[in-house]
Rosetta silent file (secondary structure, phi, psi, omega in degrees, C-alpha in Angstrom):
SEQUENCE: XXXXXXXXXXXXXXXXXXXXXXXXXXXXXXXXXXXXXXXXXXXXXXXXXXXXXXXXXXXXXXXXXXXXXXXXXXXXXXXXXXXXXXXXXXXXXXXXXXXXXXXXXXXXXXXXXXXXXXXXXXXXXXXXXXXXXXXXXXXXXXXXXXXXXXXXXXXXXXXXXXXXXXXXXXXXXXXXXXXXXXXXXXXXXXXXXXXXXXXXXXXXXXXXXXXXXXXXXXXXXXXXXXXXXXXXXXXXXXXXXXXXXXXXXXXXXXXXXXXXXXXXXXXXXX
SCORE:     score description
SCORE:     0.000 S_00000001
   1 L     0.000  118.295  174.760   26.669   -7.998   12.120 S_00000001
   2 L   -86.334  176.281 -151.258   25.282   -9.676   15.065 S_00000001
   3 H   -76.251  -25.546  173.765   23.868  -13.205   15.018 S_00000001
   4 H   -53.257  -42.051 -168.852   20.084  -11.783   15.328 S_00000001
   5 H   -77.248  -12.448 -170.924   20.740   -9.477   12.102 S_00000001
   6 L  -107.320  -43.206 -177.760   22.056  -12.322    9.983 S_00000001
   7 H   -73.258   -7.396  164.336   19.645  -14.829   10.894 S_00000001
   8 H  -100.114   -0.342 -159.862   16.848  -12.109    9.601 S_00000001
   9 H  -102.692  -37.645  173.354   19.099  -11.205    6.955 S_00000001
  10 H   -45.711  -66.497 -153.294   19.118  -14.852    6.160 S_00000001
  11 H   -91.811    2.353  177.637   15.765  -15.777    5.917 S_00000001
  12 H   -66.529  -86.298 -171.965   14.928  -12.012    4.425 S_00000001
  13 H   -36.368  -39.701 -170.931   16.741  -13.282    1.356 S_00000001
  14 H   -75.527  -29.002  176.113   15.278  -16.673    1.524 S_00000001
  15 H   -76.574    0.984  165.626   11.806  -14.956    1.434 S_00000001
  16 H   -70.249  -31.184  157.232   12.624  -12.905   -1.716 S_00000001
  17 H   -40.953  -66.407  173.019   13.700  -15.713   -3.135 S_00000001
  18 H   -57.257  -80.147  167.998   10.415  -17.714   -2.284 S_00000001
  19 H   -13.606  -69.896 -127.889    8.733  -14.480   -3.905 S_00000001
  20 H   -90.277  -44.436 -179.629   11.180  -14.166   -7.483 S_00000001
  21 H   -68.140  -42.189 -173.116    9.797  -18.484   -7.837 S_00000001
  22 L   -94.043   63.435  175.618    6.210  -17.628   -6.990 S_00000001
  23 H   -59.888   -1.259 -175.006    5.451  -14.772   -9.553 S_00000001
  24 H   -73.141  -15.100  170.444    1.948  -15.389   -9.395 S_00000001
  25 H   -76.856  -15.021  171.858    1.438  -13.154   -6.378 S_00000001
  26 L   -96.643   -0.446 -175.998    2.740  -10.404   -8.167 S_00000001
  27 H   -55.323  -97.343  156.361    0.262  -10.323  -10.676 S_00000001
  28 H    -0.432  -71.420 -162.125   -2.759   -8.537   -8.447 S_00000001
  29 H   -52.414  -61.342 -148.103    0.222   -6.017   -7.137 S_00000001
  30 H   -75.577  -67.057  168.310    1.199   -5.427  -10.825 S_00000001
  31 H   -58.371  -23.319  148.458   -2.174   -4.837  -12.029 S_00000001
  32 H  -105.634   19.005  155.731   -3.282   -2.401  -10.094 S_00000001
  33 H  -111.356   12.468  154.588   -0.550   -0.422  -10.188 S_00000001
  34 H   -55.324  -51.945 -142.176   -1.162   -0.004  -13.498 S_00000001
  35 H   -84.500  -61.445 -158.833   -4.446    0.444  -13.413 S_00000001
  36 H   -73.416  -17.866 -178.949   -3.784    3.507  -10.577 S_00000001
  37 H  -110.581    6.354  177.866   -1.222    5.054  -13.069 S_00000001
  38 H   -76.142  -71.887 -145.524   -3.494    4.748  -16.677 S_00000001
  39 H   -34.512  -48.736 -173.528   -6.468    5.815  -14.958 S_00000001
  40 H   -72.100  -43.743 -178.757   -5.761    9.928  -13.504 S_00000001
  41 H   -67.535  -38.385  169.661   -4.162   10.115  -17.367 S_00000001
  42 H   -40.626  -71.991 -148.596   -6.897    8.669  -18.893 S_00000001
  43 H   -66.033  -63.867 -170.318   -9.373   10.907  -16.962 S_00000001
  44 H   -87.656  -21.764  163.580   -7.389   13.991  -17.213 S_00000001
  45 H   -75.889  -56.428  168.083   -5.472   13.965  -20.453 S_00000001
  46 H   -68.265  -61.976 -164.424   -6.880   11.464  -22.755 S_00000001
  47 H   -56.038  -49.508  163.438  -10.874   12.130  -22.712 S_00000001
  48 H   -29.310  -47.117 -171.258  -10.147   15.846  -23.031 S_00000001
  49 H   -76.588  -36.953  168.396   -8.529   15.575  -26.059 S_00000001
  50 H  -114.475   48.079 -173.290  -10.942   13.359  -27.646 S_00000001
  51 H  -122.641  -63.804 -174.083  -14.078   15.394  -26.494 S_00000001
  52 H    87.440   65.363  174.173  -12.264   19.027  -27.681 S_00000001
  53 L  -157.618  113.536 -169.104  -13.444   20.135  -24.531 S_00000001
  54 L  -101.621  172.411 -160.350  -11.136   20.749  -21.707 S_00000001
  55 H   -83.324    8.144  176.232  -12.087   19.824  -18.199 S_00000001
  56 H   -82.984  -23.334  163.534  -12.193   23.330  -16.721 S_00000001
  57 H   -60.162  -19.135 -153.266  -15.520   23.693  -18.808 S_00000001
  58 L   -96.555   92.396 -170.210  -16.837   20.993  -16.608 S_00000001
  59 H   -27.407  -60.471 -159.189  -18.893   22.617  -13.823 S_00000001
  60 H   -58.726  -56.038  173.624  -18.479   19.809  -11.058 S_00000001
  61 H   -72.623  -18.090  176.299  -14.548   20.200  -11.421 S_00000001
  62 H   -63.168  -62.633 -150.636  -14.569   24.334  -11.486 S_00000001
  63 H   -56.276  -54.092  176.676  -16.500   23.911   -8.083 S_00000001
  64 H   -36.537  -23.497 -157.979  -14.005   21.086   -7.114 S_00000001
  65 H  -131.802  -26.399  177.896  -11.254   23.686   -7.468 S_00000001
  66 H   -74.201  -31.891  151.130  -12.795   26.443   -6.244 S_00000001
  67 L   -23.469  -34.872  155.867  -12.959   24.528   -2.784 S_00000001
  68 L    96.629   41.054  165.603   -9.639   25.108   -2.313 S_00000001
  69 L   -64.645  -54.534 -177.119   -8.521   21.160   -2.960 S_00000001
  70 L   -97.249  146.301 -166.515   -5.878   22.697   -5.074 S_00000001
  71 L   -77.099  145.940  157.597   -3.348   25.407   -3.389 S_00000001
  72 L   -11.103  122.315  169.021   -3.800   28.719   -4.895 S_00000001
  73 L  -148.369  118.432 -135.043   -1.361   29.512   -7.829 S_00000001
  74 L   -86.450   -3.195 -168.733   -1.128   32.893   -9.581 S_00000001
  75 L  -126.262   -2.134  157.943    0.328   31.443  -13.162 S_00000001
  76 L   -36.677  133.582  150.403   -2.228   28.350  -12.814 S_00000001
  77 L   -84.434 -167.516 -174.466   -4.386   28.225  -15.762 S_00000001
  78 H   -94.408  -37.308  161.578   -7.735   27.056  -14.732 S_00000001
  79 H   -70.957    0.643 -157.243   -6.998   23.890  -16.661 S_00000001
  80 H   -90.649  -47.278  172.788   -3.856   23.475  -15.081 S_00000001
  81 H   -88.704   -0.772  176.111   -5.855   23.478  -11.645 S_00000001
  82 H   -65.236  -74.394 -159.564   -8.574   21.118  -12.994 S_00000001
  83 L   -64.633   -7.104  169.118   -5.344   18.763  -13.805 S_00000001
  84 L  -113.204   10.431  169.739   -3.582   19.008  -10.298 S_00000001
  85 L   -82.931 -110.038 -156.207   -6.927   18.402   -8.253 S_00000001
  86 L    -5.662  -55.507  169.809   -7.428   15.014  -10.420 S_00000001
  87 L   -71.070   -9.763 -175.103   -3.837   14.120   -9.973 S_00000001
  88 L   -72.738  -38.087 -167.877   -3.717   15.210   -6.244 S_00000001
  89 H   -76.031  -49.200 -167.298   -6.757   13.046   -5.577 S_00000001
  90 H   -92.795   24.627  114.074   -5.711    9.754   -7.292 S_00000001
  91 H    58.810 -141.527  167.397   -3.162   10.041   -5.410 S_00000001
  92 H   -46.619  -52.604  171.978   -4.403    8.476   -2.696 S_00000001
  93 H   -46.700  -11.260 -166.258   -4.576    5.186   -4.868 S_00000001
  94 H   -83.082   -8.712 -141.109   -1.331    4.886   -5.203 S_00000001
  95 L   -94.105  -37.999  176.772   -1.618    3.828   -1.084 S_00000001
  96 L   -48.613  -49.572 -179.901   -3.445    0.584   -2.169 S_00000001
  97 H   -49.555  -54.251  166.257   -0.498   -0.828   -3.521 S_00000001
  98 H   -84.522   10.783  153.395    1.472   -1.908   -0.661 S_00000001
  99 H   -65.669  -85.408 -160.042   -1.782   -2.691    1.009 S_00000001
 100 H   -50.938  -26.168  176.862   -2.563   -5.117   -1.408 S_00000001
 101 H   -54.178  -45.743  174.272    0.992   -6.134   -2.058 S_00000001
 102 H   -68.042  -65.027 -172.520    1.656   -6.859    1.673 S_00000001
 103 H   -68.735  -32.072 -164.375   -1.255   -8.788    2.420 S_00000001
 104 H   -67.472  -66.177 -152.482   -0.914  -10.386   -0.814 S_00000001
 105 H   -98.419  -58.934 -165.304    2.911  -11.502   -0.451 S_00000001
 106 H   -67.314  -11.043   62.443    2.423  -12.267    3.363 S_00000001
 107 H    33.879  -81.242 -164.440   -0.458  -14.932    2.737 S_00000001
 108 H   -50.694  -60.053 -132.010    1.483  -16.648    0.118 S_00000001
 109 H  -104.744  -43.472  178.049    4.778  -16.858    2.683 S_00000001
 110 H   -88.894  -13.101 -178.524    3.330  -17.686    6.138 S_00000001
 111 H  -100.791  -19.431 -174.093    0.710  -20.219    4.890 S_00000001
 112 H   -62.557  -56.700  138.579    2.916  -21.400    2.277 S_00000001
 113 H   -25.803  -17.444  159.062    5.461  -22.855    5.261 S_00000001
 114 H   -82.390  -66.624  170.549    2.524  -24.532    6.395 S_00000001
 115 H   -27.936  -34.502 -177.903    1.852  -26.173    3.207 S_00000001
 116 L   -95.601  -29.371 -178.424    4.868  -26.902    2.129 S_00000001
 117 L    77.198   49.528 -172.656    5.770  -28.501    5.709 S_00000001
 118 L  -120.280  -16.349 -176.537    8.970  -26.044    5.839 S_00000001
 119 L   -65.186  -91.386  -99.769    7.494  -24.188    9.468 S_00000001
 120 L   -94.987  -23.478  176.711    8.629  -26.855   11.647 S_00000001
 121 L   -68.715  -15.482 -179.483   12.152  -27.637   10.510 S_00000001
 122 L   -74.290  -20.022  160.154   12.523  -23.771   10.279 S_00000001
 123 L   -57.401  -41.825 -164.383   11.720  -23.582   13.813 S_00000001
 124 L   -64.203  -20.015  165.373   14.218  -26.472   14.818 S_00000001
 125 L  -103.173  167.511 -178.721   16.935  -23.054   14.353 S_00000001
 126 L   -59.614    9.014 -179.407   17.987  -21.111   16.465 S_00000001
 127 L   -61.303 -173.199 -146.605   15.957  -18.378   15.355 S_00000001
 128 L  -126.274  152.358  168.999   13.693  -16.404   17.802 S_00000001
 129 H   -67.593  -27.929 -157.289    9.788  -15.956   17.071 S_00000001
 130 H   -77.112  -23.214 -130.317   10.173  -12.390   17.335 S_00000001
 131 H  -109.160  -68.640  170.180   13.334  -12.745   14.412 S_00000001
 132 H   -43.316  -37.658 -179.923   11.095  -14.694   12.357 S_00000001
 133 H   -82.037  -10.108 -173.341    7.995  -12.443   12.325 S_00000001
 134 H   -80.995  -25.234  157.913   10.540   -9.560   11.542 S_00000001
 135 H   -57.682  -48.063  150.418   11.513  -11.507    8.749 S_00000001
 136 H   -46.670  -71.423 -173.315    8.169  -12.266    7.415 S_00000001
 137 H   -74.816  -13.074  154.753    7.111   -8.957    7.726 S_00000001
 138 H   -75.707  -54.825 -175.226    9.992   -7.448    5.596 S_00000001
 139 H   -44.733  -41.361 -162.393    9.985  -10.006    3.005 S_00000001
 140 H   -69.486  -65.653 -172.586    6.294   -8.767    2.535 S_00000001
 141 H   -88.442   -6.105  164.302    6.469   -5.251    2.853 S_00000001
 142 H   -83.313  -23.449  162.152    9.867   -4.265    1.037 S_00000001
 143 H   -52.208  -64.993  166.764    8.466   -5.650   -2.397 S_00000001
 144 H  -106.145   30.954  173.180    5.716   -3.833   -1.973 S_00000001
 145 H  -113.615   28.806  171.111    6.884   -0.408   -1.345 S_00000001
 146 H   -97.320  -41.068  179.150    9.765   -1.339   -3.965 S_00000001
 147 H   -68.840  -42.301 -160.939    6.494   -1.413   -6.399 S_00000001
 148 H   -72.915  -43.704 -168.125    4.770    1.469   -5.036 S_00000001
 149 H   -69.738  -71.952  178.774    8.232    3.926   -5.599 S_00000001
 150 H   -11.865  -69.106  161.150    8.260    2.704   -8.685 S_00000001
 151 H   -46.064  -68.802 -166.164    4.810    3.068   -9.772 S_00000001
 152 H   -34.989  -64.691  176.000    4.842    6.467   -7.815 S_00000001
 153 H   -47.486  -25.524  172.540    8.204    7.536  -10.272 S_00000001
 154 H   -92.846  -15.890  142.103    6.306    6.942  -13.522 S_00000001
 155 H   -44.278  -37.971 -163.501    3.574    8.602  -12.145 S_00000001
 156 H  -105.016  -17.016  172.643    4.912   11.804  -11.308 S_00000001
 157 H   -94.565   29.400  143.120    7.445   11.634  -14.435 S_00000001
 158 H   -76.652  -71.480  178.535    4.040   11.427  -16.548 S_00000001
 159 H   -16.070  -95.340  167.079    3.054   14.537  -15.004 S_00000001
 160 H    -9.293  -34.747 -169.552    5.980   16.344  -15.568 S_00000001
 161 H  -107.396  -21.352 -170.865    6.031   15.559  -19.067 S_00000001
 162 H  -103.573  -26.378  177.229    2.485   15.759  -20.185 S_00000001
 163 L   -37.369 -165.907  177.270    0.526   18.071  -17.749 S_00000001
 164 L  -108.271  145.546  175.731   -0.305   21.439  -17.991 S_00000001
 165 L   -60.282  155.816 -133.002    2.746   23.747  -16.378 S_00000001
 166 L    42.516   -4.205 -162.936    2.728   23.811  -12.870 S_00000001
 167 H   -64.998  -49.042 -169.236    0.586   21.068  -12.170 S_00000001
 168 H   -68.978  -20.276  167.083    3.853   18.837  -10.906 S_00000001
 169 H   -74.720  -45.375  165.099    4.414   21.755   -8.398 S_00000001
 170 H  -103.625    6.539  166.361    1.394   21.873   -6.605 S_00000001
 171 H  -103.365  -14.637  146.535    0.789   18.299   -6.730 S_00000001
 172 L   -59.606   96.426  178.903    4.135   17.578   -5.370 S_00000001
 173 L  -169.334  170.895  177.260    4.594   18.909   -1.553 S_00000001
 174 H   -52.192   -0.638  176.643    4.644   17.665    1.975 S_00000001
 175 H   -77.423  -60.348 -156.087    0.870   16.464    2.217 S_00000001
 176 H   -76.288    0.549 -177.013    1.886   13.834   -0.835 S_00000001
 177 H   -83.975  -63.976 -135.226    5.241   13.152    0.598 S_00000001
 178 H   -93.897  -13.216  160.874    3.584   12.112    4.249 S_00000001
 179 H   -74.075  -60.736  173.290    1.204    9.956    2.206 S_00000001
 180 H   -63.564  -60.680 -157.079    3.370    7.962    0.416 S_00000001
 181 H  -113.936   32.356  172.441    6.025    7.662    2.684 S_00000001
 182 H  -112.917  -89.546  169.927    3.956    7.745    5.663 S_00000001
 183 H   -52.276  -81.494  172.495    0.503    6.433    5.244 S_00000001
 184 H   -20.940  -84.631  145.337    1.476    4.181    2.602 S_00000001
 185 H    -4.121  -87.273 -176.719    3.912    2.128    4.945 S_00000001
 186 H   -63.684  -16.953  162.741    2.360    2.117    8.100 S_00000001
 187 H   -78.132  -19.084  174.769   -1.105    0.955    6.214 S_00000001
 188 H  -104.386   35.523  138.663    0.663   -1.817    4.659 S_00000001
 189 H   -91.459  -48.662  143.669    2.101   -2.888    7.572 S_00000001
 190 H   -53.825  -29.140  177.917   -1.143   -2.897    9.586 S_00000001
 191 H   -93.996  -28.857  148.258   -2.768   -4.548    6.754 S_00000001
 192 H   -26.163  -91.919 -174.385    0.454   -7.016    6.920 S_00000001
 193 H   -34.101  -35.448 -175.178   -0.049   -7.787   10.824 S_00000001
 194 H   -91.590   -0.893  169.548   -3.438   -8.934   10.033 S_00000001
 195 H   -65.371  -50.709 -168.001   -2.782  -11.029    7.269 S_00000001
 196 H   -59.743  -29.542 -140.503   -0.150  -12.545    9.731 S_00000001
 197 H   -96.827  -60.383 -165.199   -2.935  -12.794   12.837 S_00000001
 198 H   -75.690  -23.395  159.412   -5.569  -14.826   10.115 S_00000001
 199 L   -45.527  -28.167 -161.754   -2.742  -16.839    9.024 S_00000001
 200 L   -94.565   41.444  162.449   -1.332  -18.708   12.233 S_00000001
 201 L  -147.809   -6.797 -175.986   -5.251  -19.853   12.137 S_00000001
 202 L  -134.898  174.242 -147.176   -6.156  -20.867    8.406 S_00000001
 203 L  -148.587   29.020 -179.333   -4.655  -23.210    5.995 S_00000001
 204 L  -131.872   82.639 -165.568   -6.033  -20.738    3.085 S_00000001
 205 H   -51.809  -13.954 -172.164   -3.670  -18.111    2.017 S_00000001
 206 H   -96.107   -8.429  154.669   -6.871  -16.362    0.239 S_00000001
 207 H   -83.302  -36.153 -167.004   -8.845  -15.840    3.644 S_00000001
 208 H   -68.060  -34.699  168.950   -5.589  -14.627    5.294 S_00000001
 209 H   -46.238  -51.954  172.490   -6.021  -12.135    1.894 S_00000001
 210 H   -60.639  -37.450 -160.826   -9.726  -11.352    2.780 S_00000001
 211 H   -99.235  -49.873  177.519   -9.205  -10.265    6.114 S_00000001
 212 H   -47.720  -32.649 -161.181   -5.972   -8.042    4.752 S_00000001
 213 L   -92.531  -16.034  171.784   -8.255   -6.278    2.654 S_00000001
 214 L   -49.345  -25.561  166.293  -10.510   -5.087    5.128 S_00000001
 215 H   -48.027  -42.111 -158.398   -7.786   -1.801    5.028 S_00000001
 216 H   -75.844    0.452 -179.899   -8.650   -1.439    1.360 S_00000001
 217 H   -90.983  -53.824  164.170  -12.258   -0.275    2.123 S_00000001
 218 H   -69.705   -9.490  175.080  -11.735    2.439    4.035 S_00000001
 219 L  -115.345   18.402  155.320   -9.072    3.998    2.194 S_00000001
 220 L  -102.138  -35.463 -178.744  -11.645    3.640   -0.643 S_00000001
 221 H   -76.523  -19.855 -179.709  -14.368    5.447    0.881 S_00000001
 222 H   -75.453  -29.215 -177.281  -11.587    7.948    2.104 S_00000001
 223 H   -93.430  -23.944  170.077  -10.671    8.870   -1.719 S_00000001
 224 H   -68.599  -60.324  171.675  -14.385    8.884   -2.589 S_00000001
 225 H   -48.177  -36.136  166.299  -15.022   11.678    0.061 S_00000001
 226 H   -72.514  -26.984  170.956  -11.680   13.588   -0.473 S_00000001
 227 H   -59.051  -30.018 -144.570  -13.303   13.511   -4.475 S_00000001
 228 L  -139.034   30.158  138.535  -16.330   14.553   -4.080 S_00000001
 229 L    88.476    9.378 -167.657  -14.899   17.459   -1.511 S_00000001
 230 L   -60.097  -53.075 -146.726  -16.728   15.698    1.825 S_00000001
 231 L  -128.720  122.969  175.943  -13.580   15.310    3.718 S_00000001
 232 L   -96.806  131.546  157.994   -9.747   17.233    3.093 S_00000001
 233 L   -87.769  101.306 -157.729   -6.394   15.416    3.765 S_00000001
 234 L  -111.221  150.275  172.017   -4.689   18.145    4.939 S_00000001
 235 H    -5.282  -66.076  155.859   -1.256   17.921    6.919 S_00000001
 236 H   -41.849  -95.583  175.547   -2.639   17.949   10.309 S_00000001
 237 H   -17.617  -53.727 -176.444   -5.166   15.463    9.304 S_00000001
 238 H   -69.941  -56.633  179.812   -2.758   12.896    7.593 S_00000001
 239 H   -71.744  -21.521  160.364   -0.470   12.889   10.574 S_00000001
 240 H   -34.810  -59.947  174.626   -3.344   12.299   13.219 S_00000001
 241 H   -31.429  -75.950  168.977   -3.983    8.957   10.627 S_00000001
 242 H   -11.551  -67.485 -179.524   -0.470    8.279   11.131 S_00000001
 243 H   -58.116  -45.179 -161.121   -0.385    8.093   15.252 S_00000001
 244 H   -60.636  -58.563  165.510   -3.767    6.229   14.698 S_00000001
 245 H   -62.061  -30.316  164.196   -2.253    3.607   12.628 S_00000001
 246 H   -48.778  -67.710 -179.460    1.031    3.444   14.287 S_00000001
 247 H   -39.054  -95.589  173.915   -1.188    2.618   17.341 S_00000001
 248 H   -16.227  -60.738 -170.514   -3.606   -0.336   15.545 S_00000001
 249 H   -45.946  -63.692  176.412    0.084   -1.479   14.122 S_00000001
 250 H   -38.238  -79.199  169.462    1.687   -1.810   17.660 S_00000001
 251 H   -22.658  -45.593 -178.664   -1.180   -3.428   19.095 S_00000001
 252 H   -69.625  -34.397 -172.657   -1.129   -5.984   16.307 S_00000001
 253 H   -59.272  -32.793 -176.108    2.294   -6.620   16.575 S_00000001
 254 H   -76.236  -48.135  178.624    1.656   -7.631   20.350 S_00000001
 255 H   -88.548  -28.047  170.659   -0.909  -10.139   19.725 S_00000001
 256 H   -67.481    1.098 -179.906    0.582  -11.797   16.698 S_00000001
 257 H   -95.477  -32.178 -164.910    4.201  -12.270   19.355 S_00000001
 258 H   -64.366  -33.202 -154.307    1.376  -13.300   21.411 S_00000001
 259 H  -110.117  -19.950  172.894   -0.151  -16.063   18.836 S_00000001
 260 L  -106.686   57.507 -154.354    3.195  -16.734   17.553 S_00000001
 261 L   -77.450  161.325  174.129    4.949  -17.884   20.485 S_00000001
 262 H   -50.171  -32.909  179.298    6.987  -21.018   19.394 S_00000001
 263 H   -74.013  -29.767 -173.345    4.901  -24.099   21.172 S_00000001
 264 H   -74.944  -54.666  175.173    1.907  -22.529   19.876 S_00000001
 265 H   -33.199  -39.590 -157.319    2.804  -22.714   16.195 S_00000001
 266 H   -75.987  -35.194 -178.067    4.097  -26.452   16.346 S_00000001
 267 H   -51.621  -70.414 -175.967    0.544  -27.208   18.437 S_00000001
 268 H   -79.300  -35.657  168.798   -1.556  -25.444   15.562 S_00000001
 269 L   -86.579   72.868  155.845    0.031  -25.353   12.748 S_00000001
 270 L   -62.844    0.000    0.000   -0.672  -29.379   11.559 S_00000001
């Protein structure tokens, strides 16, 4: 292990640490990924049952399916494909998590060394700025794609157990793989950098939040339009996002090495 790998390995651990004391950050995180795994069961399991109606009677979802959201399956029932659009769509929600988790966690950790008055002696080692934001930015984002698998596993072993047969087969495939373990990522790391950008300038981890969250709009208006059949995330499509976001990430990354050069923190952060 070289001395770069330890001293990020170091302070990786100290910010998990700093995390495991301050559970209050996980709260938000927690709650919606609840919320994203009740909700598609609610919608597609529970109300059926206590209507005595199933949702393939429901015009709006026949059309919804006829659209060709869900792929073609010859031993599909029709309620079967009702129940893998609805889980295919929400999805997308699960994508939220390590948004908000990341911006969420990264807020707390970069203003909270200001606050605490722990930045400048942390500076005083030899670590490097670039060692530090790599630090920072792990601390942040391995929590919350540690929540996100998670959630994501009781989601899909809900499926599995309660769905209609086949449903876990067509909602499982390589579009929902390159979200979650694609999309998911590289949006909470872009919504990361900018938490990091309004941090090294505010002395309010809940603006550096506000600013984070600006991700969380657009990949709400993106699941309202993939719902209501405006827009498809189809393979192609999802990896364009990708490149797109990669880019915006990169960029970010450049002006926060940019904002966080060492003289400038000790100069601003007061």
């Amino acid at each position: 292990m070289t001395f770069a790998t330890y001293r990020v390995t170091a302070l990786l651990v100290k910010e998990l640490a700093e995390l495991r004391r301050n559970r209050v950050a996980l709260v938000p995180v927690l709650i919606l990924a609840v919320v994203t795994i009740v909700l598609p069961f609610l919608i597609a399991l529970v109300i059926p049952m206590f209507v005595g109606e199933p949702l393939s009677s429901d015009p709006e979802f026949a059309r919804a399916v006829k659209r060709g959201t869900v792929p073609p399956g010859t031993d599909m029932s029709d309620e079967a494909a009702v129940q893998a659009f609805i889980f295919q769509q929400f999805m997308l929600l699960q994508l939220l998590i390590p948004v908000t988790g990341a911006m969420a966690f990264a807020g707390y950790s970069l203003i909270g060394e200001k606050q605490g008055r722990t930045l400048e002696p942390l500076l005083a080692t030899p670590i490097t700025t670039a060692e530090l934001l790599i630090a920072k930015g792990l601390g942040a984002l391995l929590p919350s794609l540690a929540i996100m698998l998670g959630t994501l596993a009781i989601y899909l072993a809900g499926m599995l157990a309660f769905a209609e047969p086949h449903v876990f087969s067509a909602v499982v495939s390589a579009r929902a793989a390159l979200l979650v373990l694609g999309f998911g990522p590289i949006a909470a790391l872009v919504s990361l950098q900018i938490a990091i950008l309004v941090s090294s300038r505010v002395n309010d981890p809940r603006t550096a939040q506000q600013f984070g969250a600006l991700l969380i709009l657009p990949i709400t208006v993106v699941f309202v339009m993939q719902f209501n059949g405006v827009i498809r995330l189809t393979v192609p499509v999802i990896i364009i996002a990708l490149v797109v976001l990669f880019a915006i990430w990169v960029l970010l990354v450049m002006l926060g090495v940019a904002l966080f050069q060492r003289e400038a923190i000790l100069t601003r952060w007061k």
